[in-house]
PDB file of C-alpha atoms and ligand atoms in Angstrom:
ATOM      1  CA  UNK A  28      -6.905 -12.696  -9.721  1.00 96.00           C
ATOM      2  CA  UNK A  29      -6.138 -12.794  -6.043  1.00 97.00           C
ATOM      3  CA  UNK A  30      -9.385 -12.884  -4.052  1.00 98.00           C
ATOM      4  CA  UNK A  31      -9.424 -11.986  -0.371  1.00 98.00           C
ATOM      5  CA  UNK A  32     -12.580 -12.402   1.693  1.00 98.00           C
ATOM      6  CA  UNK A  33     -12.544 -10.427   4.925  1.00 98.00           C
ATOM      7  CA  UNK A  34     -15.071 -10.560   7.723  1.00 97.00           C
ATOM      8  CA  UNK A  35     -16.055  -6.898   7.548  1.00 97.00           C
ATOM      9  CA  UNK A  36     -15.423  -3.500   5.987  1.00 97.00           C
ATOM     10  CA  UNK A  37     -12.610  -2.694   8.434  1.00 98.00           C
ATOM     11  CA  UNK A  38     -10.751  -5.821   7.343  1.00 98.00           C
ATOM     12  CA  UNK A  39     -11.215  -4.832   3.698  1.00 98.00           C
ATOM     13  CA  UNK A  40      -9.820  -1.366   4.416  1.00 98.00           C
ATOM     14  CA  UNK A  41      -6.758  -2.804   6.173  1.00 98.00           C
ATOM     15  CA  UNK A  42      -6.000  -5.184   3.300  1.00 98.00           C
ATOM     16  CA  UNK A  43      -6.277  -2.425   0.696  1.00 98.00           C
ATOM     17  CA  UNK A  44      -4.250  -0.010   2.837  1.00 98.00           C
ATOM     18  CA  UNK A  45      -1.526  -2.681   3.192  1.00 98.00           C
ATOM     19  CA  UNK A  46      -1.149  -2.730  -0.579  1.00 97.00           C
ATOM     20  CA  UNK A  47      -0.908   1.056  -0.745  1.00 97.00           C
ATOM     21  CA  UNK A  48       1.642   1.049   2.046  1.00 97.00           C
ATOM     22  CA  UNK A  49       3.760  -1.576   0.322  1.00 96.00           C
ATOM     23  CA  UNK A  50       3.827   0.354  -2.973  1.00 96.00           C
ATOM     24  CA  UNK A  51       4.598   3.616  -1.177  1.00 95.00           C
ATOM     25  CA  UNK A  52       7.348   2.179   1.031  1.00 91.00           C
ATOM     26  CA  UNK A  53       9.013   0.436  -1.917  1.00 88.00           C
ATOM     27  CA  UNK A  54       8.465   3.273  -4.368  1.00 82.00           C
ATOM     28  CA  UNK A  55      11.876   4.796  -3.718  1.00 69.00           C
ATOM     29  CA  UNK A  56      12.800   8.419  -3.925  1.00 71.00           C
ATOM     30  CA  UNK A  57      11.538   8.829  -7.478  1.00 74.00           C
ATOM     31  CA  UNK A  58       8.086   8.297  -6.142  1.00 90.00           C
ATOM     32  CA  UNK A  59       4.950   6.418  -6.984  1.00 96.00           C
ATOM     33  CA  UNK A  60       1.854   7.212  -8.941  1.00 97.00           C
ATOM     34  CA  UNK A  61      -1.405   6.244  -7.280  1.00 98.00           C
ATOM     35  CA  UNK A  62      -4.723   5.842  -9.074  1.00 98.00           C
ATOM     36  CA  UNK A  63      -7.540   6.965  -6.798  1.00 98.00           C
ATOM     37  CA  UNK A  64     -11.240   6.171  -6.894  1.00 98.00           C
ATOM     38  CA  UNK A  65     -14.017   8.130  -5.241  1.00 97.00           C
ATOM     39  CA  UNK A  66     -17.467   6.988  -4.074  1.00 94.00           C
ATOM     40  CA  UNK A  67     -18.088   5.250  -0.771  1.00 95.00           C
ATOM     41  CA  UNK A  68     -16.040   2.049  -1.277  1.00 97.00           C
ATOM     42  CA  UNK A  69     -12.522   3.471  -0.754  1.00 98.00           C
ATOM     43  CA  UNK A  70     -13.398   5.859   2.095  1.00 98.00           C
ATOM     44  CA  UNK A  71     -12.551   3.396   4.897  1.00 98.00           C
ATOM     45  CA  UNK A  72      -9.223   2.651   3.184  1.00 98.00           C
ATOM     46  CA  UNK A  73      -8.443   6.364   2.972  1.00 98.00           C
ATOM     47  CA  UNK A  74      -9.268   6.718   6.688  1.00 98.00           C
ATOM     48  CA  UNK A  75      -6.881   3.866   7.475  1.00 98.00           C
ATOM     49  CA  UNK A  76      -4.145   5.466   5.342  1.00 98.00           C
ATOM     50  CA  UNK A  77      -4.669   8.797   7.109  1.00 98.00           C
ATOM     51  CA  UNK A  78      -4.338   6.981  10.445  1.00 98.00           C
ATOM     52  CA  UNK A  79      -1.092   5.300   9.316  1.00 98.00           C
ATOM     53  CA  UNK A  80       0.196   8.682   8.145  1.00 98.00           C
ATOM     54  CA  UNK A  81      -0.538  10.305  11.520  1.00 98.00           C
ATOM     55  CA  UNK A  82       0.364   7.459  13.834  1.00 98.00           C
ATOM     56  CA  UNK A  83       2.948   5.426  11.929  1.00 97.00           C
ATOM     57  CA  UNK A  84       4.693   8.007   9.782  1.00 96.00           C
ATOM     58  CA  UNK A  85       3.516   6.666   6.434  1.00 96.00           C
ATOM     59  CA  UNK A  86       4.529   9.426   4.023  1.00 96.00           C
ATOM     60  CA  UNK A  87       3.016  10.313   0.672  1.00 96.00           C
ATOM     61  CA  UNK A  88       5.699  12.928   0.082  1.00 95.00           C
ATOM     62  CA  UNK A  89       6.955  11.104  -3.027  1.00 95.00           C
ATOM     63  CA  UNK A  90       3.526  10.292  -4.423  1.00 97.00           C
ATOM     64  CA  UNK A  91       1.354  11.768  -7.071  1.00 97.00           C
ATOM     65  CA  UNK A  92      -2.201  10.727  -7.879  1.00 98.00           C
ATOM     66  CA  UNK A  93      -4.594  10.572 -10.789  1.00 98.00           C
ATOM     67  CA  UNK A  94      -8.334  10.281 -10.234  1.00 98.00           C
ATOM     68  CA  UNK A  95     -10.400   7.794 -12.180  1.00 98.00           C
ATOM     69  CA  UNK A  96     -13.171  10.120 -13.174  1.00 98.00           C
ATOM     70  CA  UNK A  97     -15.050  13.381 -12.743  1.00 98.00           C
ATOM     71  CA  UNK A  98     -18.569  14.635 -13.341  1.00 98.00           C
ATOM     72  CA  UNK A  99     -19.039  16.904 -16.346  1.00 97.00           C
ATOM     73  CA  UNK A 100     -20.628  20.279 -15.733  1.00 94.00           C
ATOM     74  CA  UNK A 101     -20.178  20.843 -12.015  1.00 93.00           C
ATOM     75  CA  UNK A 102     -17.464  23.139 -10.666  1.00 94.00           C
ATOM     76  CA  UNK A 103     -14.504  21.808  -8.688  1.00 95.00           C
ATOM     77  CA  UNK A 104     -15.848  23.642  -5.662  1.00 93.00           C
ATOM     78  CA  UNK A 105     -19.123  21.626  -5.786  1.00 94.00           C
ATOM     79  CA  UNK A 106     -19.279  19.352  -2.777  1.00 92.00           C
ATOM     80  CA  UNK A 107     -19.891  16.314  -4.989  1.00 94.00           C
ATOM     81  CA  UNK A 108     -17.119  17.028  -7.485  1.00 97.00           C
ATOM     82  CA  UNK A 109     -14.539  14.273  -7.283  1.00 97.00           C
ATOM     83  CA  UNK A 110     -11.808  16.927  -7.241  1.00 98.00           C
ATOM     84  CA  UNK A 111     -13.212  18.097  -3.907  1.00 98.00           C
ATOM     85  CA  UNK A 112     -14.247  14.654  -2.633  1.00 97.00           C
ATOM     86  CA  UNK A 113     -10.740  13.215  -2.792  1.00 98.00           C
ATOM     87  CA  UNK A 114      -9.302  16.217  -0.945  1.00 98.00           C
ATOM     88  CA  UNK A 115     -11.937  16.108   1.787  1.00 98.00           C
ATOM     89  CA  UNK A 116     -11.741  12.350   2.288  1.00 98.00           C
ATOM     90  CA  UNK A 117      -8.062  11.715   1.759  1.00 98.00           C
ATOM     91  CA  UNK A 118      -5.377  13.860   0.219  1.00 98.00           C
ATOM     92  CA  UNK A 119      -5.689  17.043   2.288  1.00 98.00           C
ATOM     93  CA  UNK A 120      -5.112  14.889   5.410  1.00 98.00           C
ATOM     94  CA  UNK A 121      -1.765  13.455   4.256  1.00 98.00           C
ATOM     95  CA  UNK A 122       1.474  14.938   2.919  1.00 97.00           C
ATOM     96  CA  UNK A 123       0.789  14.661  -0.806  1.00 97.00           C
ATOM     97  CA  UNK A 124       1.293  17.912  -2.713  1.00 96.00           C
ATOM     98  CA  UNK A 125      -2.101  19.286  -3.712  1.00 97.00           C
ATOM     99  CA  UNK A 126      -1.004  20.118  -7.262  1.00 97.00           C
ATOM    100  CA  UNK A 127       0.004  16.474  -7.713  1.00 97.00           C
ATOM    101  CA  UNK A 128      -3.563  15.262  -7.115  1.00 98.00           C
ATOM    102  CA  UNK A 129      -4.778  15.382 -10.668  1.00 98.00           C
ATOM    103  CA  UNK A 130      -8.295  14.950 -12.021  1.00 98.00           C
ATOM    104  CA  UNK A 131     -10.071  15.608 -15.290  1.00 98.00           C
ATOM    105  CA  UNK A 132     -11.549  19.098 -15.607  1.00 97.00           C
ATOM    106  CA  UNK A 133     -15.293  18.485 -15.696  1.00 96.00           C
ATOM    107  CA  UNK A 134     -15.903  22.092 -16.677  1.00 97.00           C
ATOM    108  CA  UNK A 135     -13.519  22.168 -19.631  1.00 97.00           C
ATOM    109  CA  UNK A 136     -14.967  23.985 -22.652  1.00 96.00           C
ATOM    110  CA  UNK A 137     -14.068  20.926 -24.730  1.00 97.00           C
ATOM    111  CA  UNK A 138     -14.683  17.834 -22.556  1.00 97.00           C
ATOM    112  CA  UNK A 139     -13.758  15.454 -25.393  1.00 97.00           C
ATOM    113  CA  UNK A 140     -10.360  17.134 -25.826  1.00 98.00           C
ATOM    114  CA  UNK A 141      -9.933  17.304 -22.046  1.00 98.00           C
ATOM    115  CA  UNK A 142     -10.446  13.539 -21.784  1.00 98.00           C
ATOM    116  CA  UNK A 143      -7.781  12.849 -24.422  1.00 98.00           C
ATOM    117  CA  UNK A 144      -5.399  15.316 -22.734  1.00 98.00           C
ATOM    118  CA  UNK A 145      -5.950  13.609 -19.372  1.00 98.00           C
ATOM    119  CA  UNK A 146      -5.234  10.189 -20.864  1.00 98.00           C
ATOM    120  CA  UNK A 147      -1.940  11.444 -22.318  1.00 98.00           C
ATOM    121  CA  UNK A 148      -1.073  13.034 -18.967  1.00 98.00           C
ATOM    122  CA  UNK A 149      -1.234   9.653 -17.197  1.00 98.00           C
ATOM    123  CA  UNK A 150       1.028   8.069 -19.817  1.00 97.00           C
ATOM    124  CA  UNK A 151       3.442  11.030 -19.744  1.00 97.00           C
ATOM    125  CA  UNK A 152       3.732  10.617 -15.972  1.00 96.00           C
ATOM    126  CA  UNK A 153       4.893   7.036 -16.498  1.00 96.00           C
ATOM    127  CA  UNK A 154       1.591   5.302 -15.765  1.00 97.00           C
ATOM    128  CA  UNK A 155      -0.103   4.283 -12.543  1.00 98.00           C
ATOM    129  CA  UNK A 156       1.712   2.006 -10.062  1.00 97.00           C
ATOM    130  CA  UNK A 157      -1.326   1.068  -7.977  1.00 98.00           C
ATOM    131  CA  UNK A 158      -4.936   1.711  -8.923  1.00 98.00           C
ATOM    132  CA  UNK A 159      -7.737   1.367  -6.381  1.00 98.00           C
ATOM    133  CA  UNK A 160     -11.187   0.607  -7.792  1.00 98.00           C
ATOM    134  CA  UNK A 161     -14.734   0.266  -6.544  1.00 98.00           C
ATOM    135  CA  UNK A 162     -17.395  -1.490  -8.598  1.00 98.00           C
ATOM    136  CA  UNK A 163     -20.883  -0.374  -9.580  1.00 97.00           C
ATOM    137  CA  UNK A 164     -23.905  -2.614  -9.000  1.00 96.00           C
ATOM    138  CA  UNK A 165     -23.997  -3.054 -12.784  1.00 96.00           C
ATOM    139  CA  UNK A 166     -20.337  -4.055 -13.014  1.00 98.00           C
ATOM    140  CA  UNK A 167     -18.893  -0.689 -14.015  1.00 98.00           C
ATOM    141  CA  UNK A 168     -15.358   0.296 -13.034  1.00 98.00           C
ATOM    142  CA  UNK A 169     -14.516   3.953 -13.312  1.00 98.00           C
ATOM    143  CA  UNK A 170     -17.653   5.044 -15.125  1.00 98.00           C
ATOM    144  CA  UNK A 171     -17.267   2.499 -17.879  1.00 98.00           C
ATOM    145  CA  UNK A 172     -20.881   1.468 -18.040  1.00 98.00           C
ATOM    146  CA  UNK A 173     -22.057  -1.824 -19.608  1.00 98.00           C
ATOM    147  CA  UNK A 174     -21.150  -2.068 -23.317  1.00 98.00           C
ATOM    148  CA  UNK A 175     -18.073   0.154 -22.882  1.00 98.00           C
ATOM    149  CA  UNK A 176     -15.342  -0.857 -25.311  1.00 98.00           C
ATOM    150  CA  UNK A 177     -12.907  -3.116 -23.502  1.00 97.00           C
ATOM    151  CA  UNK A 178      -9.987  -1.185 -24.996  1.00 98.00           C
ATOM    152  CA  UNK A 179     -11.482   2.265 -24.377  1.00 98.00           C
ATOM    153  CA  UNK A 180      -9.381   5.299 -23.411  1.00 98.00           C
ATOM    154  CA  UNK A 181     -10.347   8.227 -21.184  1.00 98.00           C
ATOM    155  CA  UNK A 182     -13.460   9.795 -22.671  1.00 98.00           C
ATOM    156  CA  UNK A 183     -16.885  11.299 -22.012  1.00 98.00           C
ATOM    157  CA  UNK A 184     -19.526   8.744 -21.001  1.00 98.00           C
ATOM    158  CA  UNK A 185     -23.259   8.900 -20.308  1.00 98.00           C
ATOM    159  CA  UNK A 186     -24.239   7.353 -16.970  1.00 97.00           C
ATOM    160  CA  UNK A 187     -26.927   4.675 -16.847  1.00 97.00           C
ATOM    161  CA  UNK A 188     -30.162   5.385 -15.013  1.00 95.00           C
ATOM    162  CA  UNK A 189     -29.098   2.815 -12.399  1.00 94.00           C
ATOM    163  CA  UNK A 190     -25.835   4.665 -11.696  1.00 94.00           C
ATOM    164  CA  UNK A 191     -27.665   7.998 -11.559  1.00 95.00           C
ATOM    165  CA  UNK A 192     -30.104   6.573  -9.035  1.00 93.00           C
ATOM    166  CA  UNK A 193     -27.268   4.863  -7.048  1.00 91.00           C
ATOM    167  CA  UNK A 194     -25.382   8.168  -6.839  1.00 92.00           C
ATOM    168  CA  UNK A 195     -28.483  10.243  -6.060  1.00 93.00           C
ATOM    169  CA  UNK A 196     -27.830   9.528  -2.365  1.00 92.00           C
ATOM    170  CA  UNK A 197     -24.974  12.030  -2.519  1.00 91.00           C
ATOM    171  CA  UNK A 198     -27.091  14.786  -4.115  1.00 92.00           C
ATOM    172  CA  UNK A 199     -30.251  16.623  -3.045  1.00 91.00           C
ATOM    173  CA  UNK A 200     -32.282  14.861  -5.755  1.00 88.00           C
ATOM    174  CA  UNK A 201     -31.717  12.446  -8.679  1.00 89.00           C
ATOM    175  CA  UNK A 202     -32.212  15.380 -11.094  1.00 93.00           C
ATOM    176  CA  UNK A 203     -29.070  17.006  -9.680  1.00 93.00           C
ATOM    177  CA  UNK A 204     -26.804  14.060 -10.584  1.00 94.00           C
ATOM    178  CA  UNK A 205     -24.806  14.960 -13.702  1.00 96.00           C
ATOM    179  CA  UNK A 206     -25.596  12.658 -16.625  1.00 97.00           C
ATOM    180  CA  UNK A 207     -22.140  12.875 -18.181  1.00 98.00           C
ATOM    181  CA  UNK A 208     -18.704  12.115 -16.798  1.00 98.00           C
ATOM    182  CA  UNK A 209     -15.120  12.000 -17.971  1.00 98.00           C
ATOM    183  CA  UNK A 210     -13.763   8.582 -17.065  1.00 98.00           C
ATOM    184  CA  UNK A 211     -10.544   6.712 -17.602  1.00 98.00           C
ATOM    185  CA  UNK A 212     -11.261   4.010 -20.151  1.00 98.00           C
ATOM    186  CA  UNK A 213     -10.962   0.293 -19.541  1.00 98.00           C
ATOM    187  CA  UNK A 214      -7.804   0.231 -21.668  1.00 98.00           C
ATOM    188  CA  UNK A 215      -6.380   3.082 -19.580  1.00 98.00           C
ATOM    189  CA  UNK A 216      -7.204   1.363 -16.272  1.00 98.00           C
ATOM    190  CA  UNK A 217      -5.680  -1.898 -17.527  1.00 98.00           C
ATOM    191  CA  UNK A 218      -2.309  -0.161 -17.971  1.00 98.00           C
ATOM    192  CA  UNK A 219      -1.966   0.304 -14.201  1.00 98.00           C
ATOM    193  CA  UNK A 220       0.808  -1.978 -12.961  1.00 98.00           C
ATOM    194  CA  UNK A 221      -1.215  -3.252 -10.000  1.00 98.00           C
ATOM    195  CA  UNK A 222      -4.939  -2.983  -9.284  1.00 98.00           C
ATOM    196  CA  UNK A 223      -6.851  -3.498  -6.056  1.00 98.00           C
ATOM    197  CA  UNK A 224     -10.650  -3.525  -6.113  1.00 98.00           C
ATOM    198  CA  UNK A 225     -12.601  -3.112  -2.878  1.00 98.00           C
ATOM    199  CA  UNK A 226     -16.269  -3.956  -2.407  1.00 98.00           C
ATOM    200  CA  UNK A 227     -18.454  -4.300   0.656  1.00 98.00           C
ATOM    201  CA  UNK A 228     -22.106  -5.042   1.220  1.00 98.00           C
ATOM    202  CA  UNK A 229     -24.778  -7.205  -0.294  1.00 98.00           C
ATOM    203  CA  UNK A 230     -25.579  -4.696  -3.046  1.00 97.00           C
ATOM    204  CA  UNK A 231     -22.208  -5.552  -4.658  1.00 98.00           C
ATOM    205  CA  UNK A 232     -22.547  -9.349  -4.437  1.00 98.00           C
ATOM    206  CA  UNK A 233     -23.907 -10.018  -7.919  1.00 98.00           C
ATOM    207  CA  UNK A 234     -21.451  -7.640  -9.623  1.00 98.00           C
ATOM    208  CA  UNK A 235     -18.552  -9.264  -7.742  1.00 98.00           C
ATOM    209  CA  UNK A 236     -19.659 -12.753  -8.753  1.00 98.00           C
ATOM    210  CA  UNK A 237     -20.092 -11.668 -12.378  1.00 98.00           C
ATOM    211  CA  UNK A 238     -16.671 -10.007 -12.413  1.00 98.00           C
ATOM    212  CA  UNK A 239     -14.787 -12.963 -10.923  1.00 98.00           C
ATOM    213  CA  UNK A 240     -16.718 -15.969 -12.184  1.00 98.00           C
ATOM    214  CA  UNK A 241     -18.886 -14.706 -15.003  1.00 96.00           C
ATOM    215  CA  UNK A 242     -18.210 -14.805 -18.710  1.00 97.00           C
ATOM    216  CA  UNK A 243     -15.846 -12.160 -20.011  1.00 96.00           C
ATOM    217  CA  UNK A 244     -17.519  -9.335 -21.905  1.00 97.00           C
ATOM    218  CA  UNK A 245     -18.429  -5.684 -22.191  1.00 97.00           C
ATOM    219  CA  UNK A 246     -21.824  -6.153 -20.550  1.00 97.00           C
ATOM    220  CA  UNK A 247     -19.995  -6.509 -17.235  1.00 98.00           C
ATOM    221  CA  UNK A 248     -17.077  -4.119 -17.831  1.00 98.00           C
ATOM    222  CA  UNK A 249     -15.236  -5.217 -14.664  1.00 98.00           C
ATOM    223  CA  UNK A 250     -14.658  -8.650 -16.269  1.00 98.00           C
ATOM    224  CA  UNK A 251     -11.803  -6.970 -18.179  1.00 98.00           C
ATOM    225  CA  UNK A 252      -9.854  -7.388 -14.911  1.00 98.00           C
ATOM    226  CA  UNK A 253      -9.773 -11.144 -15.586  1.00 98.00           C
ATOM    227  CA  UNK A 254      -7.138 -10.232 -18.201  1.00 98.00           C
ATOM    228  CA  UNK A 255      -4.906  -8.233 -15.837  1.00 98.00           C
ATOM    229  CA  UNK A 256      -1.890 -10.056 -14.357  1.00 98.00           C
ATOM    230  CA  UNK A 257      -1.828  -8.277 -10.977  1.00 98.00           C
ATOM    231  CA  UNK A 258      -5.321  -7.724  -9.578  1.00 98.00           C
ATOM    232  CA  UNK A 259      -6.394  -8.202  -5.971  1.00 98.00           C
ATOM    233  CA  UNK A 260     -10.095  -8.174  -5.142  1.00 98.00           C
ATOM    234  CA  UNK A 261     -10.867  -7.553  -1.468  1.00 98.00           C
ATOM    235  CA  UNK A 262     -14.453  -8.118  -0.352  1.00 98.00           C
ATOM    236  CA  UNK A 263     -16.359  -8.580   2.873  1.00 98.00           C
ATOM    237  CA  UNK A 264     -18.593 -11.594   3.543  1.00 98.00           C
ATOM    238  CA  UNK A 265     -21.683  -9.808   2.206  1.00 98.00           C
ATOM    239  CA  UNK A 266     -20.078  -8.825  -1.090  1.00 98.00           C
ATOM    240  CA  UNK A 267     -18.714 -12.389  -1.393  1.00 98.00           C
ATOM    241  CA  UNK A 268     -22.214 -13.793  -0.870  1.00 98.00           C
ATOM    242  CA  UNK A 269     -22.835 -14.914  -4.468  1.00 98.00           C
ATOM    243  CA  UNK A 270     -19.401 -16.378  -5.247  1.00 98.00           C
ATOM    244  CA  UNK A 271     -19.734 -20.033  -6.230  1.00 98.00           C
ATOM    245  CA  UNK A 272     -16.145 -20.900  -5.446  1.00 98.00           C
ATOM    246  CA  UNK A 273     -15.696 -18.883  -2.246  1.00 98.00           C
ATOM    247  CA  UNK A 274     -14.373 -21.939  -0.377  1.00 97.00           C
ATOM    248  CA  UNK A 275     -11.556 -22.324  -2.896  1.00 98.00           C
ATOM    249  CA  UNK A 276     -10.572 -18.646  -2.534  1.00 98.00           C
ATOM    250  CA  UNK A 277     -10.522 -19.058   1.273  1.00 97.00           C
ATOM    251  CA  UNK A 278      -8.425 -22.212   0.904  1.00 97.00           C
ATOM    252  CA  UNK A 279      -5.861 -20.290  -1.199  1.00 97.00           C
ATOM    253  CA  UNK A 280      -5.822 -17.513   1.420  1.00 95.00           C
ATOM    254  CA  UNK A 281      -5.158 -20.040   4.201  1.00 95.00           C
ATOM    255  CA  UNK A 282      -2.338 -21.685   2.237  1.00 95.00           C
ATOM    256  CA  UNK A 283      -0.809 -18.294   1.564  1.00 91.00           C
ATOM    257  CA  UNK A 284      -0.891 -17.223   5.188  1.00 89.00           C
ATOM    258  CA  UNK A 285       0.685 -20.569   6.214  1.00 90.00           C
ATOM    259  CA  UNK A 286       3.527 -19.982   3.755  1.00 90.00           C
ATOM    260  CA  UNK A 287       3.987 -16.391   4.903  1.00 86.00           C
ATOM    261  CA  UNK A 288       3.430 -17.117   8.559  1.00 77.00           C
TER     262      UNK A 288
HETATM  263  C1  F6R B  28     -15.683   6.281  -8.507  1.00 54.76           C
HETATM  264  C2  F6R B  28     -15.920   5.305  -9.562  1.00 54.76           C
HETATM  265  C3  F6R B  28     -17.039   4.325  -9.511  1.00 54.76           C
HETATM  266  C4  F6R B  28     -17.334   3.796  -8.111  1.00 54.76           C
HETATM  267  C5  F6R B  28     -18.544   2.854  -8.160  1.00 54.76           C
HETATM  268  C6  F6R B  28     -18.901   2.333  -6.792  1.00 54.76           C
HETATM  269  O1  F6R B  28     -14.526   7.047  -8.778  1.00 54.76           O
HETATM  270  O2  F6R B  28     -15.211   5.323 -10.511  1.00 54.76           O
HETATM  271  O3  F6R B  28     -16.731   3.231 -10.341  1.00 54.76           O
HETATM  272  O4  F6R B  28     -16.222   3.117  -7.618  1.00 54.76           O
HETATM  273  O5  F6R B  28     -19.636   3.527  -8.719  1.00 54.76           O
HETATM  274  O6  F6R B  28     -19.358   3.412  -6.019  1.00 54.76           O
HETATM  275  P1  F6R B  28     -19.545   3.263  -4.443  1.00 54.76           P
HETATM  276  O7  F6R B  28     -18.189   2.973  -3.910  1.00 54.76           O
HETATM  277  O8  F6R B  28     -20.048   4.598  -3.986  1.00 54.76           O
HETATM  278  O9  F6R B  28     -20.499   2.137  -4.245  1.00 54.76           O
END
């Protein structure tokens, strides 16, 4: 794992955007497949990518995107559906074709079949080149809650009460938060060729420490990333607050910038 500790959320956004830009610029004319997360963590990165699109000509014209997850039972027009969220916060502001921004259908008559279909769709598209992730306070990635199978595929999951209460801030009341989601599985996420996880704020500090330094296991699903060969974790000082070996990660960063600089 590459671990980058930035001073603040803007620094985190720039680091994550740099990785998107690199994949997009080197993707060639056959294009790249991006894996997009929703929630608050990636929003600053999306704003930075929109800025680079407008001011620096960064083009998403050869990109397609798959979302990590979607709530079950709310329509795509609902302001909290992830289908709508990603358009409002990112894709409608850049030159990615709308029909190539793909998400599970949370209103499918058969959500179980829809999840399997979605999983096959990612594989049929050749897999994800760069996946951006956030992390839940309980260590979930996507909506793979604690005890999710480490090899799981895209499927229907039941949210924990903690996640429902964390996400209630986006809804009128906790009762309005859907209990079920369709989420890419941990096995699905692990097939992405590169992964970048962004986290900011003190509320993520214990999950970040558990993911990077804790024992590997399904009770902190994000620990599966310890097994991935190309993961970058970008955190601000607050989210890095519980890392035992933070000085070592900073030392590596300094050595790397000396070599590159
Ligand atoms: C969102 C997702 C979730 C969030 C996580 C953190 O698509 O899959 O894993 O990344 O719940 O949410 P925020 O960023 O709102 O703290």
